[in-house]
PDB file of C-alpha atoms and ligand atoms in Angstrom:
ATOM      1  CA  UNK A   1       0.000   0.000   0.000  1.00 93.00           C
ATOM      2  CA  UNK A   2       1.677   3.390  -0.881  1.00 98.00           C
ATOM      3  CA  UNK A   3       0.719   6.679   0.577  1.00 98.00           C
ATOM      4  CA  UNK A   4       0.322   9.383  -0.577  1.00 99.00           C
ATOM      5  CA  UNK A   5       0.096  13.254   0.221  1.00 98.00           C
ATOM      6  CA  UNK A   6      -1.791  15.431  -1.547  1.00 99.00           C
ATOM      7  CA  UNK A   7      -1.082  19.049  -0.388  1.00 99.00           C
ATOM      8  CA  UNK A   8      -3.162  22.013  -1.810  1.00 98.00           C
ATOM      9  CA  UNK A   9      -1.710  25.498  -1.485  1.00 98.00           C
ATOM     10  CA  UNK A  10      -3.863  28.862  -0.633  1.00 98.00           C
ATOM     11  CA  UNK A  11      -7.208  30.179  -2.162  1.00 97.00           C
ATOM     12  CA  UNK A  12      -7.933  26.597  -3.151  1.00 98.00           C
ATOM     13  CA  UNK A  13     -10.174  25.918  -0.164  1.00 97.00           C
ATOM     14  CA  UNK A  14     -12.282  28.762  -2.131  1.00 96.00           C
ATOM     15  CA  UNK A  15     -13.104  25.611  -4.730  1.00 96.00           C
ATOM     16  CA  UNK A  16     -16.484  25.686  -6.095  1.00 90.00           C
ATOM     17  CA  UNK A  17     -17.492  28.607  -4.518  1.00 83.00           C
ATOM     18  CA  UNK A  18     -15.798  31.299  -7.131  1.00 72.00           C
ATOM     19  CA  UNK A  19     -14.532  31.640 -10.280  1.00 73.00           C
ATOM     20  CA  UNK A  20     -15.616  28.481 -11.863  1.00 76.00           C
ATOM     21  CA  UNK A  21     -14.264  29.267 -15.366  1.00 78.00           C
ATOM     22  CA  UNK A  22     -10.947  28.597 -14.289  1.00 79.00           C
ATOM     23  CA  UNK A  23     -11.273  25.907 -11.566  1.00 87.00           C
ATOM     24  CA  UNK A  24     -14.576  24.595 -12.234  1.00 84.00           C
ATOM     25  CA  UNK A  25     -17.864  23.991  -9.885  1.00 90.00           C
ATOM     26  CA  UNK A  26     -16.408  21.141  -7.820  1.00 94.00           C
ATOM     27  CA  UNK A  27     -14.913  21.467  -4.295  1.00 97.00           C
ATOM     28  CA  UNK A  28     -11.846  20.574  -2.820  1.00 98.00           C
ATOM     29  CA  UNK A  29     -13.902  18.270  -0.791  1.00 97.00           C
ATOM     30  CA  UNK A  30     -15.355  16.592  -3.374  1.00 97.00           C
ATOM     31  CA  UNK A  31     -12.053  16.875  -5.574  1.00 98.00           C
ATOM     32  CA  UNK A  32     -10.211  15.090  -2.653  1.00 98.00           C
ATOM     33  CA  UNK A  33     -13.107  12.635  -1.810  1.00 98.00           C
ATOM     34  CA  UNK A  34     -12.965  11.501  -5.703  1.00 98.00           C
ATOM     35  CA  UNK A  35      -8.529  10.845  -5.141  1.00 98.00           C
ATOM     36  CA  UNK A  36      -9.225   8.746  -2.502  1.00 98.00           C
ATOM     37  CA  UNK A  37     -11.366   6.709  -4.157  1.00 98.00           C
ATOM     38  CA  UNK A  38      -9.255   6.242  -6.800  1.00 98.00           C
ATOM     39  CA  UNK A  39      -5.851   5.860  -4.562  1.00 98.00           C
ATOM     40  CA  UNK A  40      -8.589   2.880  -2.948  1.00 98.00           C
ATOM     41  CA  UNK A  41      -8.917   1.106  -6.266  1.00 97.00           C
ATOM     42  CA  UNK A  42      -5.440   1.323  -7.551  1.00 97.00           C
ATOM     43  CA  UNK A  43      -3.908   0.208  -3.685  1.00 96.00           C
ATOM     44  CA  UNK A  44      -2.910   3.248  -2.724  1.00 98.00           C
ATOM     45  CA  UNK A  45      -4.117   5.858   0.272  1.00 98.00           C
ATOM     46  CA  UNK A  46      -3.931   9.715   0.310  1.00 98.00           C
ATOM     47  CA  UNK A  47      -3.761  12.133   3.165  1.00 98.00           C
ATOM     48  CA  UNK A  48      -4.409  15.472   2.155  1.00 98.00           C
ATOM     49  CA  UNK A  49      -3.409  18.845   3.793  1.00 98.00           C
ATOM     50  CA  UNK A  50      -4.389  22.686   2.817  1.00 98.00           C
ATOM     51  CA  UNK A  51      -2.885  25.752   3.835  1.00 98.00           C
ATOM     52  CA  UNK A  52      -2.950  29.059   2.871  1.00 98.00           C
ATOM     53  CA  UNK A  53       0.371  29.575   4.685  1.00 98.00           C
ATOM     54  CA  UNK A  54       3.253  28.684   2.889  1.00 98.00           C
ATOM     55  CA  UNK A  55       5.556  27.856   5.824  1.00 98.00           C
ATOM     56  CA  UNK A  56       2.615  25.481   7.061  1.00 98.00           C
ATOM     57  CA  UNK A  57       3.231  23.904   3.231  1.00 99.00           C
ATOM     58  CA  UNK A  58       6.903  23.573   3.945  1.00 99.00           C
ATOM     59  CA  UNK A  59       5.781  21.500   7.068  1.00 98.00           C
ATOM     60  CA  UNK A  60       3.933  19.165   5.287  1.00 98.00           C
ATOM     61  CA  UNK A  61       6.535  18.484   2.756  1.00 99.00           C
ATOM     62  CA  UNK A  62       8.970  17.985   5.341  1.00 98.00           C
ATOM     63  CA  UNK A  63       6.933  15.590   7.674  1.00 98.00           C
ATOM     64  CA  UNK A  64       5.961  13.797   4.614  1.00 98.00           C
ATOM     65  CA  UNK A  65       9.807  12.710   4.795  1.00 98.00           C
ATOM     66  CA  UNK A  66       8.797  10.641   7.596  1.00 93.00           C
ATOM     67  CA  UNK A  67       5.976   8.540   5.879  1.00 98.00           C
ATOM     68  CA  UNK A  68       4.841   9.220   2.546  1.00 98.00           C
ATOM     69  CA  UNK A  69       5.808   7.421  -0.869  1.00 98.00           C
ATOM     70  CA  UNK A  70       5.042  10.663  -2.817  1.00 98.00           C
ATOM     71  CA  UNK A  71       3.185  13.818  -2.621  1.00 99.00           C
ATOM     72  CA  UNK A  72       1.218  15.272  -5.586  1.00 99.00           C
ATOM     73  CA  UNK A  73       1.291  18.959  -5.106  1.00 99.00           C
ATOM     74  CA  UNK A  74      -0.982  21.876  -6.133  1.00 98.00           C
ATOM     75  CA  UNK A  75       0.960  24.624  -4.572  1.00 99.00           C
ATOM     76  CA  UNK A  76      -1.833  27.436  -6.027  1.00 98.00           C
ATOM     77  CA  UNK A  77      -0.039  30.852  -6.923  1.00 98.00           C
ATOM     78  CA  UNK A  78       3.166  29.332  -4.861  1.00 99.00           C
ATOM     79  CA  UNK A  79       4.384  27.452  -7.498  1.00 99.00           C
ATOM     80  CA  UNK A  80       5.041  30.637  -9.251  1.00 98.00           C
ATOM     81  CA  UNK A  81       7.440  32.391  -6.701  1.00 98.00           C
ATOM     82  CA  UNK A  82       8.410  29.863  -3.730  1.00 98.00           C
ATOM     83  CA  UNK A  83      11.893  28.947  -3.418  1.00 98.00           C
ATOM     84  CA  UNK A  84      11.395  27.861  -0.336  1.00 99.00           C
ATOM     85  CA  UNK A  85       8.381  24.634  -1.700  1.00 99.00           C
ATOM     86  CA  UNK A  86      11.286  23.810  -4.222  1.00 99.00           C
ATOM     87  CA  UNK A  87      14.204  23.739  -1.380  1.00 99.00           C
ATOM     88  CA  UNK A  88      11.642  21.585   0.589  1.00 99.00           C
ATOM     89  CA  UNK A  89      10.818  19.026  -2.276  1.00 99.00           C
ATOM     90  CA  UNK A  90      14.742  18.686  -3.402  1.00 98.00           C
ATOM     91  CA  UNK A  91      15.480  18.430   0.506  1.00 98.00           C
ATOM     92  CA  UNK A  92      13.354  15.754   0.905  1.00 98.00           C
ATOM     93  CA  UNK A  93      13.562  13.847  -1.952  1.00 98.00           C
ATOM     94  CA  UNK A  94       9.969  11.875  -2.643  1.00 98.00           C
ATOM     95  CA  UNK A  95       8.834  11.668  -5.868  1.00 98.00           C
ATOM     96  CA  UNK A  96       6.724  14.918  -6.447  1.00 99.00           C
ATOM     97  CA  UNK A  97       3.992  15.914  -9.250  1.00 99.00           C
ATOM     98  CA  UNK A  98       3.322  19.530  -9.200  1.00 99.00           C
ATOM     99  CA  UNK A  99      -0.380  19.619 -10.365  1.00 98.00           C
ATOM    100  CA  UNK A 100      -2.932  22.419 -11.223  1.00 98.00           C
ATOM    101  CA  UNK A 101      -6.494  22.982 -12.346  1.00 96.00           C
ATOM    102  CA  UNK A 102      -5.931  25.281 -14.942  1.00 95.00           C
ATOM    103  CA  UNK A 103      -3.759  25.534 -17.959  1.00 97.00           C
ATOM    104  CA  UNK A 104      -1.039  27.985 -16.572  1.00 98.00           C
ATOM    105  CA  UNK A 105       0.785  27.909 -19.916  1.00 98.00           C
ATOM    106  CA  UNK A 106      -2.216  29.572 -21.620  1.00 97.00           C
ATOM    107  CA  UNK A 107      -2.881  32.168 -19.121  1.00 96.00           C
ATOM    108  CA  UNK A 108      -0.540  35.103 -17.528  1.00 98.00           C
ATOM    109  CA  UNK A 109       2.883  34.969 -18.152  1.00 98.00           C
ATOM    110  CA  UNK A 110       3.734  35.080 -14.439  1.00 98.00           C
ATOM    111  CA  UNK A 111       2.301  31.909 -14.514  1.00 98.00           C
ATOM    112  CA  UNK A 112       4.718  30.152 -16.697  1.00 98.00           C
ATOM    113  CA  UNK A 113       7.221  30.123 -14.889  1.00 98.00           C
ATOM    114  CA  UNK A 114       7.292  27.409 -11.925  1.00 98.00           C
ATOM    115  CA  UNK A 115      10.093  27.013  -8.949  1.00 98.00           C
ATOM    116  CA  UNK A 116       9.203  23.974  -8.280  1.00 99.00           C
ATOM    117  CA  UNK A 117       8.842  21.790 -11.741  1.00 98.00           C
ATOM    118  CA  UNK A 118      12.583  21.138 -12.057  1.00 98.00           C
ATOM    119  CA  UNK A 119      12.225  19.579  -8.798  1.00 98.00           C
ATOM    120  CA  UNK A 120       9.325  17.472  -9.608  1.00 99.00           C
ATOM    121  CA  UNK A 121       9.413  14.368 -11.597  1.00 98.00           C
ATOM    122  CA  UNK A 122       6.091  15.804 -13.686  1.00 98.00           C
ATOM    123  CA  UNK A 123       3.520  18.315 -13.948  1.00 98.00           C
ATOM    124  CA  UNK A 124       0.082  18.162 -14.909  1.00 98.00           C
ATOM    125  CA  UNK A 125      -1.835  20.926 -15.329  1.00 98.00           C
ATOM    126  CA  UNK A 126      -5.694  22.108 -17.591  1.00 96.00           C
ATOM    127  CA  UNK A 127      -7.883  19.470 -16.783  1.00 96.00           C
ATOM    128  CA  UNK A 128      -9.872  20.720 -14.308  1.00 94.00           C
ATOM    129  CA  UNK A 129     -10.239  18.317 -11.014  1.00 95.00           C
ATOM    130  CA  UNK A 130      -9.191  15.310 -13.365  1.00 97.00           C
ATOM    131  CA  UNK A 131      -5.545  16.875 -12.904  1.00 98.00           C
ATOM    132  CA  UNK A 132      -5.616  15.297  -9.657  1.00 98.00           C
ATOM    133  CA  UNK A 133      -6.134  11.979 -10.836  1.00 98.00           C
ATOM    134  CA  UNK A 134      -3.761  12.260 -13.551  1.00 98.00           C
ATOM    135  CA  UNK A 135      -0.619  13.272 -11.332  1.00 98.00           C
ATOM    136  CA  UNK A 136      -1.673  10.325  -8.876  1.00 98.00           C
ATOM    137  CA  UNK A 137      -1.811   7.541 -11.895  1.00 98.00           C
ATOM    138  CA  UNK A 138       1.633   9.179 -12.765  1.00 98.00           C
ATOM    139  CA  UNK A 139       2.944   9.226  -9.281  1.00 98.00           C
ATOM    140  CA  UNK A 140       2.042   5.656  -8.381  1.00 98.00           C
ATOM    141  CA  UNK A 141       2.891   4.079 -11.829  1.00 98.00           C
ATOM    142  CA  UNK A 142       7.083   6.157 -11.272  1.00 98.00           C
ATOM    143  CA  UNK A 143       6.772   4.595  -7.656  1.00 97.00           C
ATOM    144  CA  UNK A 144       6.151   1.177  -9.253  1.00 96.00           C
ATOM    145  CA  UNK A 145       8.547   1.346 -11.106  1.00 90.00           C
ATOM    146  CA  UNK A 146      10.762   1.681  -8.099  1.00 77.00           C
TER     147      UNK A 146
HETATM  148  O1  CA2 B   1      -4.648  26.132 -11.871  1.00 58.64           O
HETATM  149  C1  CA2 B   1      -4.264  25.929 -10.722  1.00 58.64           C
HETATM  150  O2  CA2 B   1      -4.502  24.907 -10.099  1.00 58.64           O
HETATM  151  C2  CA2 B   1      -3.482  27.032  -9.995  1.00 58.64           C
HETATM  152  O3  CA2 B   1      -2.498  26.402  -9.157  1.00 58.64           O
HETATM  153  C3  CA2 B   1      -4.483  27.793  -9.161  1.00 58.64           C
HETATM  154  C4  CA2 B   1      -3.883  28.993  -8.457  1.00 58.64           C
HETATM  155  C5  CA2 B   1      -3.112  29.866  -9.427  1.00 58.64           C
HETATM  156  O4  CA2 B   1      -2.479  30.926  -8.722  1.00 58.64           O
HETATM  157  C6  CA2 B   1      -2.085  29.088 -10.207  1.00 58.64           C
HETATM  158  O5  CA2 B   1      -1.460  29.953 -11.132  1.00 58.64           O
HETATM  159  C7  CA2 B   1      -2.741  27.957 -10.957  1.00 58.64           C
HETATM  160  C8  CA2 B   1      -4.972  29.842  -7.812  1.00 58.64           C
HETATM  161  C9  CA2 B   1      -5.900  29.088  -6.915  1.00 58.64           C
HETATM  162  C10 CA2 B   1      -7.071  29.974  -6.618  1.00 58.64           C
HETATM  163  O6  CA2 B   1      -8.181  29.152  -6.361  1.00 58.64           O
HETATM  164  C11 CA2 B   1      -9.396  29.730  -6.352  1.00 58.64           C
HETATM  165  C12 CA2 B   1     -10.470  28.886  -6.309  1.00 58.64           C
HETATM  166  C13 CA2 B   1     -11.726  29.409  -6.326  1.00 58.64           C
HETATM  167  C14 CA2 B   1     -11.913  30.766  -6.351  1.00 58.64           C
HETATM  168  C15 CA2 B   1     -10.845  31.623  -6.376  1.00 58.64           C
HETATM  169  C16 CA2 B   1      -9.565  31.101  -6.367  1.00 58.64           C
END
């Protein structure tokens, strides 16, 4: 059984409550009930953490050292200016998918650029909550793979 943490970065507790033509009408909730589901069926088991603190994310990443296989990542507006989420992942070393909801690559061009995809073995990102799913099928099949 491999576990798994799924760690969502800030505003994306606001899921399903605004903006749904970027990041849809489903909830975090219900995004993160769906993942475990799926983690369920393919022998797998998530914990998931959200913070709109990013030394609270740093935490995460760092306790997940002590348990996790993996961590599939959605580190919201972070990803776009945290050195400190990339020294984390590199420190620790577990395979890492940075994920997101939206296409980044067709929207601002502060979005493009990400601090933390050289340290992650993949990124997923424009399909909505299915993003979610897609990292973890990624994330599992690399940790197969040993
Ligand atoms: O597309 C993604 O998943 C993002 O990580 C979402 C971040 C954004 O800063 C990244 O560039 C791409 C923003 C999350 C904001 O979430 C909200 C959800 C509902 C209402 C308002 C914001």
């Amino acid at each position: 059984m491999r576990r798994i943490l799924v760690l969502n970065g800030p505003n994306l507790n606001l899921l399903g409550t605004r903006e749904p033509g970027f990041y849809g009408l489903t909830s975090l909730e219900e995004i993160v009930d769906e993942l475990a589901r799926f983690a369920k069926a393919s022998d797998a088991e998530i914990t998931h953490r959200q913070s709109n603190h990013e030394g609270e994310l740093v935490d995460a990443i760092h306790d997940a050292a002590g348990w996790a296989d993996g961590i599939v990542i959605n580190a919201g507006a972070y990803t776009h200016t945290s050195i400190a989420l990339r020294d984390a992942i590199a420190a620790v070393g577990l395979p890492t998918v940075e994920t997101h909801l939206s296409n980044v690559h067709a929207r601002e061009a502060f979005r493009h650029r990400s601090y933390l995809a050289p340290v992650c073995i993949g990124v997923v990102a424009g399909f909505g909550a299915d993003s979610y799913r897609v990292a973890l099928s990624g994330l599992l099949a690399h940790v197969a793979g040993g």
